[in-house]
N, CA, C and O atoms as a DFTB+ gen file, in Angstrom:
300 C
 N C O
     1  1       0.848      -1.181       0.000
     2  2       0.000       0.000       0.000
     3  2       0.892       1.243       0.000
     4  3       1.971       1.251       0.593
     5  1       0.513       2.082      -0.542
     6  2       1.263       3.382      -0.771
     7  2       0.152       4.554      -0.992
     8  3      -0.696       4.668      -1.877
     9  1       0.447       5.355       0.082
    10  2      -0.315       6.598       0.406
    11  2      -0.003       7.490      -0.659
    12  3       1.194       7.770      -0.718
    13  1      -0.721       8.009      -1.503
    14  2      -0.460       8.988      -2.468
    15  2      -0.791      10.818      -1.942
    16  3      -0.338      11.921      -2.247
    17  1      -1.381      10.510      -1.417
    18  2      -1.767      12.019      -0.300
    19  2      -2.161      11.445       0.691
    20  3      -1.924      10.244       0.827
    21  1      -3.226      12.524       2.123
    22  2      -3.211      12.555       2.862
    23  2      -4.447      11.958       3.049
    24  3      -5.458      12.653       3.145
    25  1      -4.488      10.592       3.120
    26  2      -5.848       9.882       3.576
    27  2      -5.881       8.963       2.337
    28  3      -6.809       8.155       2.388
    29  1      -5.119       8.881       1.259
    30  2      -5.636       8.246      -0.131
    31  2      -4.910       7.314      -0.495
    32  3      -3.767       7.661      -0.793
    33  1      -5.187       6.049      -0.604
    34  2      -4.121       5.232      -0.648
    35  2      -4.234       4.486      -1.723
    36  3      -5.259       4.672      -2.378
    37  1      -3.121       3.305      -2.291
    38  2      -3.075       2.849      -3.432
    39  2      -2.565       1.382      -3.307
    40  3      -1.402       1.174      -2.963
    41  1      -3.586       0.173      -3.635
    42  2      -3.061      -0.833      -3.247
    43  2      -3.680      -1.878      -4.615
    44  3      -4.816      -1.916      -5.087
    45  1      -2.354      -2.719      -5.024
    46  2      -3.058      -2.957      -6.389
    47  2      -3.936      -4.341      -6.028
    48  3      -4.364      -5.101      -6.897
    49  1      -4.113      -4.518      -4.667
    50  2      -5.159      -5.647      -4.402
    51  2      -6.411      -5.343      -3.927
    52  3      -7.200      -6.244      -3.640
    53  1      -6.729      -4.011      -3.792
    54  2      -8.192      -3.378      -3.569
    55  2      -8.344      -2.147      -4.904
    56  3      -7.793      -1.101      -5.244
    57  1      -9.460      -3.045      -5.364
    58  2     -10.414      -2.076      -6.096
    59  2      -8.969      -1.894      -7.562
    60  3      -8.800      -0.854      -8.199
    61  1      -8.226      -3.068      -7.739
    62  2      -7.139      -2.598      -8.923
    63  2      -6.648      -1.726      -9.096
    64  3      -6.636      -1.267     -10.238
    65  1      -6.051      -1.120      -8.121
    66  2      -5.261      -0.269      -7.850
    67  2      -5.637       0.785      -7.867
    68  3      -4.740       1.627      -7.887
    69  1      -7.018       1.293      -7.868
    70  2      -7.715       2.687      -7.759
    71  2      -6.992       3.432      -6.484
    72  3      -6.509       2.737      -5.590
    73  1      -6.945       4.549      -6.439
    74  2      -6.796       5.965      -5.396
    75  2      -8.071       5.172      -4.666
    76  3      -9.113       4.842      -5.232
    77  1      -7.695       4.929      -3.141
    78  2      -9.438       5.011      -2.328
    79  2      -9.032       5.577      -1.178
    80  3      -7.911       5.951      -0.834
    81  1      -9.865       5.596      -0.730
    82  2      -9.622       6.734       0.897
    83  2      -9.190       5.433       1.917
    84  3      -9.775       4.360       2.062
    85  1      -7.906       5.951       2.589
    86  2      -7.372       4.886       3.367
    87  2      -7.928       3.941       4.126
    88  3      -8.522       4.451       5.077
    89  1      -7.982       2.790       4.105
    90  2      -8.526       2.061       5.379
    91  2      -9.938       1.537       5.172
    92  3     -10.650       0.893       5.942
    93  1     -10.234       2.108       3.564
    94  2     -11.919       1.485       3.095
    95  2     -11.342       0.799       1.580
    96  3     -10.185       0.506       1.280
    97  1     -12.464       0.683       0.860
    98  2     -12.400       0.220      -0.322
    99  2     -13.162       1.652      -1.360
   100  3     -13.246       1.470      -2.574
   101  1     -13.595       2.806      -0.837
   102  2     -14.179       3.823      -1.564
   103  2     -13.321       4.153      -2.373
   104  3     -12.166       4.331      -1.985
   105  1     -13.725       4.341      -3.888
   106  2     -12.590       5.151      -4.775
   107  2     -12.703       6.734      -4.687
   108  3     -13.599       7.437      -5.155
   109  1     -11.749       7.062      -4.083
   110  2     -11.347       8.569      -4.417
   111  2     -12.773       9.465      -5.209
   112  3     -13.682      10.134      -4.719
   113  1     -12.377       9.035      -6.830
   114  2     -12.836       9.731      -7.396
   115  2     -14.788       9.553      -7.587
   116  3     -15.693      10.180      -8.137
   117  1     -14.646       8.370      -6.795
   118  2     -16.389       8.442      -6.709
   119  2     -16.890       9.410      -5.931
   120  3     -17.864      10.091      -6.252
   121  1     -15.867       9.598      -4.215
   122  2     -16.257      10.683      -3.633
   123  2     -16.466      12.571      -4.374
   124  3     -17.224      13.539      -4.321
   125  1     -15.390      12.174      -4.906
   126  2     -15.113      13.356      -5.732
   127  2     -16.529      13.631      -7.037
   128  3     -17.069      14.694      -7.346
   129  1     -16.680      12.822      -7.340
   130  2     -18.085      12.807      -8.787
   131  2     -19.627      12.886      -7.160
   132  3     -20.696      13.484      -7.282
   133  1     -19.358      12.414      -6.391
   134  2     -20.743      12.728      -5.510
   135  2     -20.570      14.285      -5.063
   136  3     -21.467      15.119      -5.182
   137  1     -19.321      14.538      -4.547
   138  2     -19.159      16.226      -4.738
   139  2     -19.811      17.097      -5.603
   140  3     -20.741      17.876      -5.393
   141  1     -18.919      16.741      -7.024
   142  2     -19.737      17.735      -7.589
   143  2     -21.041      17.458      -8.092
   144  3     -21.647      18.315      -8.736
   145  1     -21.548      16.284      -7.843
   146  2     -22.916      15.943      -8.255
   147  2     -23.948      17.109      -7.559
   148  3     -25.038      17.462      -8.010
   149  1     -23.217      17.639      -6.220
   150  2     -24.162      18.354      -5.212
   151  2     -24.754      17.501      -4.085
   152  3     -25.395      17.953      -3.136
   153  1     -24.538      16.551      -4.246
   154  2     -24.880      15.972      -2.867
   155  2     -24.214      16.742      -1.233
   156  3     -23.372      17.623      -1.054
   157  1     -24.677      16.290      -0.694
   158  2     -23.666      17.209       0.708
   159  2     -22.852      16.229       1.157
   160  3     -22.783      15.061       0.772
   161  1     -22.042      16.969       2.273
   162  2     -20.392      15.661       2.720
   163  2     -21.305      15.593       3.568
   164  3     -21.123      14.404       3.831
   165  1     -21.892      15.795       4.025
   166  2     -22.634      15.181       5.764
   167  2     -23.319      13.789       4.794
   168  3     -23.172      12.689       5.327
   169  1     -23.788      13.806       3.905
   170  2     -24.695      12.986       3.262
   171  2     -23.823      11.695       2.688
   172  3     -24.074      10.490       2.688
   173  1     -22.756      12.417       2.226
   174  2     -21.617      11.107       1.364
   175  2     -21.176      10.685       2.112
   176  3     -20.865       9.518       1.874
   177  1     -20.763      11.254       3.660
   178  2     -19.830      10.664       5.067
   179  2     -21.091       8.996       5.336
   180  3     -20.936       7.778       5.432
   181  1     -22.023       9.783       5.353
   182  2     -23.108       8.619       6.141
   183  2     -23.253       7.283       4.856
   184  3     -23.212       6.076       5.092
   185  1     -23.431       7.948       3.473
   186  2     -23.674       6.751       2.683
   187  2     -22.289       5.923       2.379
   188  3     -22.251       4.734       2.063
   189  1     -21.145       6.806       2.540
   190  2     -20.212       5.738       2.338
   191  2     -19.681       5.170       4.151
   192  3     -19.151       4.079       3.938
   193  1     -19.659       5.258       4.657
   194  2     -19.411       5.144       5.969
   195  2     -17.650       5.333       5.964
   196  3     -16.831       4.427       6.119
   197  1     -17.356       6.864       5.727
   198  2     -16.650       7.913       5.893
   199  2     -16.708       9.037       6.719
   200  3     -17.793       9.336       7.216
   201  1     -15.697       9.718       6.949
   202  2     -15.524      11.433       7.815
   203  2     -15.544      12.278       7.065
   204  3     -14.964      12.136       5.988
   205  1     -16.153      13.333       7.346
   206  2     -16.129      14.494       6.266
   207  2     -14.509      14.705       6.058
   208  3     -14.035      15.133       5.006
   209  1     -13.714      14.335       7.238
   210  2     -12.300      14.237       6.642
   211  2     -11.733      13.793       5.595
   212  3     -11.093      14.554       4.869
   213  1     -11.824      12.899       5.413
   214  2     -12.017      11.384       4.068
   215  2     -12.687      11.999       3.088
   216  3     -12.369      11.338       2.099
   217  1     -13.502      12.949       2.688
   218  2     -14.171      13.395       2.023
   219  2     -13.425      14.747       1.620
   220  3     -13.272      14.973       0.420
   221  1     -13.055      15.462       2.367
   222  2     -11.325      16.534       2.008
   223  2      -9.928      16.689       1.411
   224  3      -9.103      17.450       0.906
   225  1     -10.348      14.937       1.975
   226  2      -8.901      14.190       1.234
   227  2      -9.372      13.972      -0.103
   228  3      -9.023      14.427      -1.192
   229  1      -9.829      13.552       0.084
   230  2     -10.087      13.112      -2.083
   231  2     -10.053      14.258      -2.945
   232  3      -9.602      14.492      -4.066
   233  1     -11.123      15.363      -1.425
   234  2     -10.651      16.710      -2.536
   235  2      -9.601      17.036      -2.865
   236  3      -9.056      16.816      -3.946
   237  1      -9.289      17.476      -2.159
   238  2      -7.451      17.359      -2.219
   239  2      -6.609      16.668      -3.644
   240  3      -6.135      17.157      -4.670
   241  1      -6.700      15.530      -3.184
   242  2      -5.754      14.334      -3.789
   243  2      -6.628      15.182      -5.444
   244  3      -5.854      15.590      -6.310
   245  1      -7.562      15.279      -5.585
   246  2      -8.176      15.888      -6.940
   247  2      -7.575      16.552      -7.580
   248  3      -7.178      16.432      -8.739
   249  1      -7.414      17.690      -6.492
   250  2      -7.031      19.405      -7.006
   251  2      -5.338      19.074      -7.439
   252  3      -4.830      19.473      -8.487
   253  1      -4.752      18.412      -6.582
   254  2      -3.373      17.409      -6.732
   255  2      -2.726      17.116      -8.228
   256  3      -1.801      17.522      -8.931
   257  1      -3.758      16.191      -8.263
   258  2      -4.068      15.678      -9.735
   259  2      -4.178      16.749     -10.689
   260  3      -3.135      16.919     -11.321
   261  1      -5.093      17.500     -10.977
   262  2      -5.357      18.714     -12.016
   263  2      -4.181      19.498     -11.808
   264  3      -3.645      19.625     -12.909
   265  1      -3.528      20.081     -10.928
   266  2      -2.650      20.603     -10.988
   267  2      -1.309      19.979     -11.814
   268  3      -0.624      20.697     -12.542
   269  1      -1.133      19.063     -11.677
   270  2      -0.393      18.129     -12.319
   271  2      -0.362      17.691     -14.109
   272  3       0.428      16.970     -14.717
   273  1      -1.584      18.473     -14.599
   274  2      -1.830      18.482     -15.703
   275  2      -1.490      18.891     -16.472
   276  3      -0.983      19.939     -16.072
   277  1      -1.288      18.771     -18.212
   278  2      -1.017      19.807     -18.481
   279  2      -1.627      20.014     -19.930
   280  3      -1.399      19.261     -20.876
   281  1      -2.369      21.049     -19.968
   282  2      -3.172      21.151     -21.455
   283  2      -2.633      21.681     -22.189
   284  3      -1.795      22.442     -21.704
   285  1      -2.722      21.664     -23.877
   286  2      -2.067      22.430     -24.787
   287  2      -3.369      22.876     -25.406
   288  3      -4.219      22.104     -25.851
   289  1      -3.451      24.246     -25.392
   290  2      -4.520      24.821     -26.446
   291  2      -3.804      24.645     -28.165
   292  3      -2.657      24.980     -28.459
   293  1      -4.429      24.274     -28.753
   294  2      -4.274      24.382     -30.116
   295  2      -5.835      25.053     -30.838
   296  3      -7.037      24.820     -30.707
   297  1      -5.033      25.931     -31.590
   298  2      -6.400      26.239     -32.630
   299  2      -6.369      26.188     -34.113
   300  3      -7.389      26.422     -34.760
């Protein structure tokens, strides 16, 4: 297992090696797609049986990611 940020871990025997929030089987980026779906973190904490902490982290580990990007405009 290897922590990629702070709460997000990476293990290629859970969930095939998806980003999930440490210590569960949740993928990262599902928390992240219920985010911006608009759901609330009080709401995603209870349906995934997570902390709104765990739910910061993914943000995080997200913004992480995009930053890391890199686009080329072409026109």
């Amino acid at each position: 297992m290897v922590e990629l940020a702070l709460g997000i871990t990476v293990d290629p025997s859970v969930r095939f090696g998806k980003p999930v929030i440490k210590g569960t089987r949740v993928p990262a980026d599902t928390i992240v797609a219920r985010v911006a779906s608009g759901m609330s973190i009080k709401d995603i904490a209870e349906e995934y049986g997570i902390t709104e902490r765990d739910i910061y982290n993914a943000l995080h580990y997200a913004a992480i990611r995009l930053s890391e990007e890199q686009v080329w405009a072409t026109s």
